[in-house]
Amino acid sequence: MPDPDTLDMLAVEISKAGPPEVLKPVRRPRPWPGAGEVLIRVEAAGVNRPDVLQRKGLYPPPEGASDLPGLEVAGEIVAVAPEIEWPRVGDVVCALVNGGGYAEYVTAPAVQCLPIPAGLSLVEAAALPETCFTVWANVFQQCALQPKEVFLVHGGASGIGTTAIQICAAMGARVFATASTDEKCATCVSLGAEHAVNYRKADFVEEILSRASGADVILDMVGGDYTARNLKLLRRKGRMSQIYFLRGSQVQIDLAEILAKQLVVTGGTLRVRSKEEKGVLAAALKENVWPIIERGDFQPLIHAVFPLMQAAETHRLMESDGHMGKIVLRGY
């Protein structure tokens, strides 16, 4: 076993809170797996909005996690803790990590690793963990979406949105989405949405009420004035999960609507969950979502791929809101 203290790696760190330019290439000591962990040689890493928030100083990593950005990767296992049965050295995996993905090597809890679905490249696989874990945790675990129920996702052309549309449609739900342009709406429909609303041209509440008489489950990353409108749209015993709040976290709602319709409003983030919780999610994805991918009913939508050293460009693109689907960094 090589001495990890003699090895280093290329990484991209946040030099200080600020604009994309604060993402700087550096040499760092190579990490080494602790108990229950594996070391992955990163071939590709997904770029996500939490990375942008961390860069701005708004989403600090949890205690004990790497200070480097990057929450999902794909690559080859090059070292494992002695007690790990799977994955083994030489296996190729994708993984949800607590940070550190913008680097040549990253450690991950073994329970947060998943095999690469048949037919996918490593770049495509790197785009899966953060969005798939998020969708499964919020839509299926917390909101218990059922076949034939009406599901609405805001930001339908985002990485989360394109993932949610495909998984929920494949699971038999009636899927609706909102997006900011007609082109993005068309993409949502091509991925399996029954209808997508250009929110700059139409009222999503009226549009969906006219087609489905309401929604059973809503996945929202907008917050602000959308919150009261979401509650109005939800049917009796409807459920909503809040995963971010682009329009603000301070809202005014009528609690009587929640009581009258017996609504459930929940939410959460992945990063604060324990590795045991994430391991349960990984097992659920392998059982329920990986077969959907392997039969061709879900394909990660990749908007652009950049070299690791161009991480700042990926953040500029994400903040421009000009992308559809996922942005990925090549780690080689």
CSV table of C-alpha atoms in Angstrom, one decimal, residues 78-203:
chain,number,residue,atom,x,y,z
A,78,VAL,CA,-8.1,2.5,-6.2
A,79,ALA,CA,-8.2,1.8,-2.4
A,80,VAL,CA,-10.6,0.6,0.2
A,81,ALA,CA,-10.8,0.3,3.9
A,82,PRO,CA,-10.0,-3.3,5.1
A,83,GLU,CA,-13.6,-4.1,6.1
A,84,ILE,CA,-15.2,-3.1,2.8
A,85,GLU,CA,-16.7,-6.0,0.8
A,86,TRP,CA,-18.0,-3.9,-2.1
A,87,PRO,CA,-16.9,-2.0,-4.0
A,88,ARG,CA,-13.4,-3.5,-4.5
A,89,VAL,CA,-10.2,-2.1,-6.1
A,90,GLY,CA,-10.7,-1.9,-9.8
A,91,ASP,CA,-14.5,-1.5,-9.7
A,92,VAL,CA,-16.0,1.4,-11.5
A,93,VAL,CA,-18.7,3.3,-9.6
A,94,CYS,CA,-20.6,6.5,-9.3
A,95,ALA,CA,-20.9,8.0,-5.8
A,96,LEU,CA,-22.5,10.7,-3.7
A,97,VAL,CA,-19.9,12.5,-1.7
A,98,ASN,CA,-20.0,15.1,1.1
A,99,GLY,CA,-17.5,17.3,-0.8
A,100,GLY,CA,-14.2,17.0,-2.6
A,101,GLY,CA,-15.5,16.0,-6.1
A,102,TYR,CA,-13.5,18.7,-7.9
A,103,ALA,CA,-10.3,16.7,-7.7
A,104,GLU,CA,-8.4,13.8,-9.2
A,105,TYR,CA,-9.2,11.7,-6.1
A,106,VAL,CA,-11.9,11.7,-3.5
A,107,THR,CA,-13.0,9.4,-0.7
A,108,ALA,CA,-16.6,8.3,-0.3
A,109,PRO,CA,-18.5,6.1,2.1
A,110,ALA,CA,-18.8,2.7,0.5
A,111,VAL,CA,-22.6,2.7,1.1
A,112,GLN,CA,-22.9,5.8,-1.0
A,113,CYS,CA,-21.4,4.1,-4.1
A,114,LEU,CA,-23.4,2.6,-6.9
A,115,PRO,CA,-22.4,0.5,-9.9
A,116,ILE,CA,-22.5,2.3,-13.3
A,117,PRO,CA,-25.8,1.5,-15.0
A,118,ALA,CA,-25.3,-0.6,-18.1
A,119,GLY,CA,-25.0,1.5,-21.2
A,120,LEU,CA,-23.9,4.7,-19.5
A,121,SER,CA,-20.6,6.5,-19.9
A,122,LEU,CA,-18.7,7.7,-16.8
A,123,VAL,CA,-19.6,11.3,-17.7
A,124,GLU,CA,-23.3,10.3,-17.7
A,125,ALA,CA,-22.9,8.3,-14.5
A,126,ALA,CA,-21.3,11.3,-12.8
A,127,ALA,CA,-24.6,13.2,-13.4
A,128,LEU,CA,-26.7,10.7,-11.5
A,129,PRO,CA,-26.0,10.7,-7.8
A,130,GLU,CA,-27.0,14.2,-6.5
A,131,THR,CA,-30.1,14.4,-8.6
A,132,CYS,CA,-31.3,10.8,-8.2
A,133,PHE,CA,-30.7,10.8,-4.4
A,134,THR,CA,-32.5,14.1,-4.1
A,135,VAL,CA,-35.5,13.1,-6.2
A,136,TRP,CA,-35.9,9.7,-4.5
A,137,ALA,CA,-35.6,11.1,-1.0
A,138,ASN,CA,-38.0,14.0,-1.6
A,139,VAL,CA,-40.6,12.6,-4.1
A,140,PHE,CA,-40.7,9.0,-3.2
A,141,GLN,CA,-39.4,8.6,0.3
A,142,GLN,CA,-41.0,11.7,1.9
A,143,CYS,CA,-43.9,12.4,-0.4
A,144,ALA,CA,-44.7,8.8,-1.4
A,145,LEU,CA,-45.6,9.5,-5.0
A,146,GLN,CA,-47.9,6.8,-6.4
A,147,PRO,CA,-48.6,5.6,-10.0
A,148,LYS,CA,-51.3,7.7,-11.7
A,149,GLU,CA,-50.9,10.6,-9.2
A,150,VAL,CA,-50.2,14.1,-10.6
A,151,PHE,CA,-46.7,15.3,-10.0
A,152,LEU,CA,-45.3,18.8,-10.6
A,153,VAL,CA,-41.7,19.8,-10.7
A,154,HIS,CA,-40.6,23.4,-10.9
A,155,GLY,CA,-37.4,24.1,-12.8
A,156,GLY,CA,-38.2,21.2,-15.1
A,157,ALA,CA,-35.2,21.8,-17.4
A,158,SER,CA,-32.6,21.8,-14.5
A,159,GLY,CA,-30.6,18.7,-13.5
A,160,ILE,CA,-33.1,17.9,-10.7
A,161,GLY,CA,-36.1,18.7,-13.0
A,162,THR,CA,-34.9,16.5,-16.0
A,163,THR,CA,-34.2,13.7,-13.6
A,164,ALA,CA,-37.5,14.0,-11.8
A,165,ILE,CA,-39.6,14.1,-15.0
A,166,GLN,CA,-38.0,10.9,-16.3
A,167,ILE,CA,-38.1,8.9,-13.1
A,168,CYS,CA,-41.7,9.9,-12.2
A,169,ALA,CA,-43.0,9.3,-15.7
A,170,ALA,CA,-41.3,5.9,-15.7
A,171,MET,CA,-43.0,5.1,-12.3
A,172,GLY,CA,-46.4,5.8,-13.8
A,173,ALA,CA,-47.2,9.3,-12.6
A,174,ARG,CA,-48.8,12.1,-14.6
A,175,VAL,CA,-45.9,14.6,-14.8
A,176,PHE,CA,-46.1,18.4,-15.2
A,177,ALA,CA,-43.3,20.9,-15.1
A,178,THR,CA,-42.5,24.6,-15.3
A,179,ALA,CA,-39.6,26.3,-17.1
A,180,SER,CA,-38.5,29.7,-18.2
A,181,THR,CA,-38.6,29.3,-22.1
A,182,ASP,CA,-40.6,27.5,-24.7
A,183,GLU,CA,-37.4,25.5,-25.7
A,184,LYS,CA,-37.0,24.3,-22.1
A,185,CYS,CA,-40.7,23.4,-21.9
A,186,ALA,CA,-40.4,21.4,-25.1
A,187,THR,CA,-37.4,19.5,-23.6
A,188,CYS,CA,-39.5,18.7,-20.5
A,189,VAL,CA,-42.3,17.3,-22.7
A,190,SER,CA,-39.7,15.3,-24.8
A,191,LEU,CA,-38.5,13.7,-21.5
A,192,GLY,CA,-42.0,12.6,-20.4
A,193,ALA,CA,-43.9,15.5,-19.0
A,194,GLU,CA,-47.5,15.6,-20.1
A,195,HIS,CA,-47.4,19.4,-20.2
A,196,ALA,CA,-44.8,22.1,-19.3
A,197,VAL,CA,-45.8,25.7,-18.5
A,198,ASN,CA,-43.6,28.6,-19.5
A,199,TYR,CA,-44.0,30.6,-16.3
A,200,ARG,CA,-43.1,33.8,-18.0
A,201,LYS,CA,-46.1,33.5,-20.2
A,202,ALA,CA,-48.8,31.7,-18.2
A,203,ASP,CA,-50.0,31.0,-14.7
